[in-house]
């Protein structure tokens, strides 16, 4: 399977689970993924340091979940955001997003081919999506291109565990056995949630993703692991 076919297969998989995606996320994370997302928004607003933002673009937006947090945290902090954009290659996900989020513009598009003008955006986010981008270096280059100087990229992602600590057996049990079973039950699509732990094993460690961001022209500003290192938040700034 070539890279294009692999990417299309991943997009089709997300089309199939779009209707149950939000419920599965809440169940599988016990609801604490909401706190992770809020933390990413808060850190980005803090580092950007502006009370007025022209555009926030959420890439691989899925059902638009993170856009709700971008709006709510902006209101909480007194930040005015003019334009919210959600970008995703999955038509199924965007159908759900448009019904749920009425304040944003949604565009079908890929992370590695962003439908955004050069230096047009203050914040770009991608939550649990960069792992599914086959051409990741191209996507990071696109983020850099579309961000204004000093703009912020926020990545929330499952990262590969290189060092096996005392909690590793518990993490492995959850990711490889419990997660596929529960996700498959909720979504009626076991293969999609079997893909998740497999894709994490094939993904980068935290250090490797930090290095890729730096090579793409970003300065790392904040890195925070959550839940025994299952999930990691990265906040970086365009140099």
Short mmCIF file of C-alpha atoms in Angstrom, two decimals:
data_model
loop_
_atom_site.label_atom_id
_atom_site.label_comp_id
_atom_site.label_asym_id
_atom_site.label_seq_id
_atom_site.Cartn_x
_atom_site.Cartn_y
_atom_site.Cartn_z
CA UNK A 1 0.00 0.00 0.00
CA UNK A 2 1.48 3.38 -0.99
CA UNK A 3 1.26 6.56 1.11
CA UNK A 4 -1.76 7.96 -0.74
CA UNK A 5 -3.73 4.72 -0.34
CA UNK A 6 -2.80 4.52 3.34
CA UNK A 7 -4.02 8.08 3.92
CA UNK A 8 -7.30 7.39 2.10
CA UNK A 9 -7.87 4.26 4.18
CA UNK A 10 -7.43 6.25 7.40
CA UNK A 11 -9.86 8.96 6.22
CA UNK A 12 -12.47 6.34 5.26
CA UNK A 13 -12.13 4.78 8.71
CA UNK A 14 -12.94 8.11 10.36
CA UNK A 15 -15.94 8.56 8.04
CA UNK A 16 -17.28 5.26 9.39
CA UNK A 17 -16.96 6.14 13.11
CA UNK A 18 -17.99 9.82 12.90
CA UNK A 19 -21.40 9.31 14.47
CA UNK A 20 -20.07 7.70 17.65
CA UNK A 21 -16.69 9.46 17.83
CA UNK A 22 -17.50 11.93 20.63
CA UNK A 23 -19.12 9.30 22.83
CA UNK A 24 -16.21 6.90 22.35
CA UNK A 25 -13.71 9.64 23.27
CA UNK A 26 -15.53 10.46 26.51
CA UNK A 27 -15.87 6.81 27.50
CA UNK A 28 -12.30 5.82 26.65
CA UNK A 29 -10.70 8.78 28.41
CA UNK A 30 -13.16 8.75 31.34
CA UNK A 31 -13.92 12.34 30.33
CA UNK A 32 -10.49 13.69 31.29
CA UNK A 33 -9.56 14.45 27.67
CA UNK A 34 -11.68 17.59 28.16
CA UNK A 35 -9.17 18.87 30.72
CA UNK A 36 -6.28 18.09 28.39
CA UNK A 37 -7.88 20.14 25.62
CA UNK A 38 -8.61 23.08 27.93
CA UNK A 39 -4.98 23.06 29.09
CA UNK A 40 -3.78 23.32 25.49
CA UNK A 41 -6.05 26.29 24.79
CA UNK A 42 -5.06 28.08 27.98
CA UNK A 43 -1.33 27.65 27.33
CA UNK A 44 -1.65 28.89 23.74
CA UNK A 45 -3.53 32.04 24.76
CA UNK A 46 -1.02 32.64 27.56
CA UNK A 47 2.04 32.29 25.30
CA UNK A 48 0.51 34.27 22.41
CA UNK A 49 -0.31 37.07 24.85
CA UNK A 50 -2.94 38.84 22.75
CA UNK A 51 -6.46 39.95 23.68
CA UNK A 52 -7.55 39.88 20.05
CA UNK A 53 -6.94 36.95 17.67
CA UNK A 54 -7.78 37.11 13.98
CA UNK A 55 -7.98 33.36 13.29
CA UNK A 56 -7.72 29.99 15.00
CA UNK A 57 -7.58 26.94 12.72
CA UNK A 58 -8.21 23.47 14.11
CA UNK A 59 -6.72 20.86 11.79
CA UNK A 60 -8.05 17.28 11.69
CA UNK A 61 -10.90 18.90 13.59
CA UNK A 62 -13.06 15.78 13.56
CA UNK A 63 -16.40 16.70 15.11
CA UNK A 64 -15.16 20.15 16.09
CA UNK A 65 -14.72 19.36 19.79
CA UNK A 66 -11.61 21.45 20.29
CA UNK A 67 -13.18 24.50 18.64
CA UNK A 68 -15.73 24.61 21.45
CA UNK A 69 -12.89 24.82 23.95
CA UNK A 70 -11.07 27.49 21.94
CA UNK A 71 -14.24 29.62 22.05
CA UNK A 72 -15.07 28.99 25.71
CA UNK A 73 -11.51 29.50 27.01
CA UNK A 74 -11.23 32.72 24.96
CA UNK A 75 -14.41 34.02 26.61
CA UNK A 76 -13.05 33.00 30.01
CA UNK A 77 -9.82 34.92 29.42
CA UNK A 78 -11.33 37.97 27.70
CA UNK A 79 -9.77 37.14 24.33
CA UNK A 80 -11.70 38.17 21.22
CA UNK A 81 -11.41 35.67 18.35
CA UNK A 82 -12.66 36.89 14.97
CA UNK A 83 -12.63 33.67 12.99
CA UNK A 84 -12.68 29.96 13.84
CA UNK A 85 -11.90 27.42 11.11
CA UNK A 86 -12.15 23.64 11.26
CA UNK A 87 -10.29 21.59 8.62
CA UNK A 88 -10.63 17.85 8.09
CA UNK A 89 -10.38 15.39 5.16
CA UNK A 90 -13.29 13.31 6.51
CA UNK A 91 -16.66 14.37 5.08
CA UNK A 92 -18.43 12.27 7.71
CA UNK A 93 -16.69 14.05 10.57
CA UNK A 94 -17.43 17.48 9.08
CA UNK A 95 -21.14 16.64 8.79
CA UNK A 96 -21.24 16.04 12.55
CA UNK A 97 -19.10 19.14 13.24
CA UNK A 98 -21.36 21.50 11.28
CA UNK A 99 -24.38 20.39 13.30
CA UNK A 100 -22.55 20.78 16.60
CA UNK A 101 -20.50 23.96 16.10
CA UNK A 102 -22.41 26.84 14.56
CA UNK A 103 -19.83 29.60 14.99
CA UNK A 104 -17.01 28.14 12.86
CA UNK A 105 -16.30 27.71 9.17
CA UNK A 106 -15.58 24.11 8.15
CA UNK A 107 -13.44 23.18 5.16
CA UNK A 108 -12.62 19.78 3.73
CA UNK A 109 -8.84 19.65 3.56
CA UNK A 110 -5.64 17.88 4.57
CA UNK A 111 -3.02 18.89 7.13
CA UNK A 112 -0.33 18.59 4.47
CA UNK A 113 -2.26 20.86 2.06
CA UNK A 114 -3.88 23.48 4.28
CA UNK A 115 -6.52 25.69 2.63
CA UNK A 116 -5.09 28.74 4.42
CA UNK A 117 -3.18 31.75 3.13
CA UNK A 118 0.46 32.36 4.05
CA UNK A 119 0.92 33.92 7.52
CA UNK A 120 -2.85 34.24 8.00
CA UNK A 121 -3.42 32.46 11.31
CA UNK A 122 -2.36 33.07 14.93
CA UNK A 123 -3.08 29.59 16.29
CA UNK A 124 -3.17 26.17 14.62
CA UNK A 125 -4.21 23.15 16.66
CA UNK A 126 -4.39 19.44 15.96
CA UNK A 127 -5.64 17.03 18.62
CA UNK A 128 -5.13 13.31 18.11
CA UNK A 129 -4.66 13.90 14.40
CA UNK A 130 -0.96 14.34 13.62
CA UNK A 131 -0.44 10.61 14.19
CA UNK A 132 -2.84 9.91 11.33
CA UNK A 133 -1.07 12.21 8.84
CA UNK A 134 1.08 10.03 6.61
CA UNK A 135 3.16 12.96 5.32
CA UNK A 136 3.85 14.52 8.73
CA UNK A 137 6.89 16.70 7.78
CA UNK A 138 4.81 18.29 5.01
CA UNK A 139 2.04 19.01 7.53
CA UNK A 140 4.43 20.67 9.99
CA UNK A 141 5.83 22.77 7.13
CA UNK A 142 2.27 23.79 6.24
CA UNK A 143 1.58 24.81 9.83
CA UNK A 144 4.67 27.00 9.76
CA UNK A 145 3.69 28.53 6.41
CA UNK A 146 0.13 29.39 7.47
CA UNK A 147 1.03 30.80 10.89
CA UNK A 148 1.84 34.44 11.42
CA UNK A 149 5.29 35.21 12.86
CA UNK A 150 5.12 34.28 16.53
CA UNK A 151 2.06 32.14 15.90
CA UNK A 152 1.32 29.10 18.04
CA UNK A 153 0.89 25.43 17.15
CA UNK A 154 -0.84 23.18 19.68
CA UNK A 155 -0.54 19.40 19.33
CA UNK A 156 -2.29 16.94 21.61
CA UNK A 157 -1.35 13.37 20.78
CA UNK A 158 -0.77 9.83 21.98
CA UNK A 159 2.99 9.33 21.95
CA UNK A 160 5.03 6.15 21.87
CA UNK A 161 6.47 5.09 25.21
CA UNK A 162 10.20 4.53 24.82
CA UNK A 163 11.04 4.01 28.50
CA UNK A 164 9.00 1.32 30.19
CA UNK A 165 8.28 2.36 33.78
CA UNK A 166 6.34 0.65 36.56
CA UNK A 167 3.02 1.66 35.02
CA UNK A 168 3.88 0.28 31.56
CA UNK A 169 2.01 -3.04 32.01
CA UNK A 170 -1.16 -1.15 33.01
CA UNK A 171 -0.84 1.23 30.06
CA UNK A 172 -0.26 -1.69 27.66
CA UNK A 173 -3.27 -3.57 29.03
CA UNK A 174 -5.51 -0.55 28.61
CA UNK A 175 -4.27 0.50 25.15
CA UNK A 176 -4.00 -2.95 23.57
CA UNK A 177 -6.90 -4.83 25.15
CA UNK A 178 -9.45 -2.61 26.90
CA UNK A 179 -9.45 0.34 24.49
CA UNK A 180 -10.09 -1.68 21.29
CA UNK A 181 -12.81 -3.72 23.02
CA UNK A 182 -14.67 -0.73 24.48
CA UNK A 183 -14.14 1.48 21.43
CA UNK A 184 -15.35 -1.32 19.19
CA UNK A 185 -18.43 -1.82 21.35
CA UNK A 186 -19.37 1.88 21.32
CA UNK A 187 -18.64 2.46 17.64
CA UNK A 188 -19.57 -1.00 16.29
CA UNK A 189 -16.20 -0.81 14.51
CA UNK A 190 -13.54 -2.89 16.29
CA UNK A 191 -10.99 -2.42 13.49
CA UNK A 192 -10.94 1.36 13.94
CA UNK A 193 -10.07 1.09 17.62
CA UNK A 194 -7.62 -1.75 17.04
CA UNK A 195 -5.87 0.69 14.68
CA UNK A 196 -5.39 3.21 17.51
CA UNK A 197 -2.84 1.31 19.68
CA UNK A 198 -1.15 -0.01 16.54
CA UNK A 199 -0.72 3.53 15.20
CA UNK A 200 0.75 4.69 18.52
CA UNK A 201 3.35 1.91 18.41
CA UNK A 202 4.34 3.14 14.93
CA UNK A 203 4.39 6.80 15.99
CA UNK A 204 7.06 9.01 17.55
CA UNK A 205 8.24 9.42 21.11
CA UNK A 206 7.76 12.81 22.76
CA UNK A 207 11.42 13.68 22.14
CA UNK A 208 11.19 12.75 18.45
CA UNK A 209 8.14 14.94 17.84
CA UNK A 210 9.80 17.83 19.67
CA UNK A 211 12.80 17.45 17.37
CA UNK A 212 10.59 17.44 14.26
CA UNK A 213 8.87 20.62 15.42
CA UNK A 214 12.22 22.32 15.95
CA UNK A 215 13.43 21.21 12.54
CA UNK A 216 10.26 22.71 11.05
CA UNK A 217 11.03 26.16 12.46
CA UNK A 218 9.27 26.08 15.83
CA UNK A 219 10.51 26.83 19.33
CA UNK A 220 9.17 24.43 21.95
CA UNK A 221 7.35 26.41 24.65
CA UNK A 222 5.53 23.79 26.70
CA UNK A 223 5.37 19.99 26.87
CA UNK A 224 3.17 18.13 29.33
CA UNK A 225 2.43 14.38 29.59
CA UNK A 226 -0.95 13.24 30.90
CA UNK A 227 -2.25 9.99 32.38
CA UNK A 228 0.98 8.06 32.84
CA UNK A 229 2.32 9.42 29.56
CA UNK A 230 -0.51 8.05 27.41
CA UNK A 231 -1.19 11.53 26.02
CA UNK A 232 1.16 14.50 25.54
CA UNK A 233 0.52 18.19 24.98
CA UNK A 234 2.97 20.17 22.84
CA UNK A 235 2.83 23.96 22.47
CA UNK A 236 5.36 25.53 20.11
CA UNK A 237 5.87 28.98 18.60
CA UNK A 238 6.83 29.92 15.05
CA UNK A 239 10.29 31.46 15.01
#
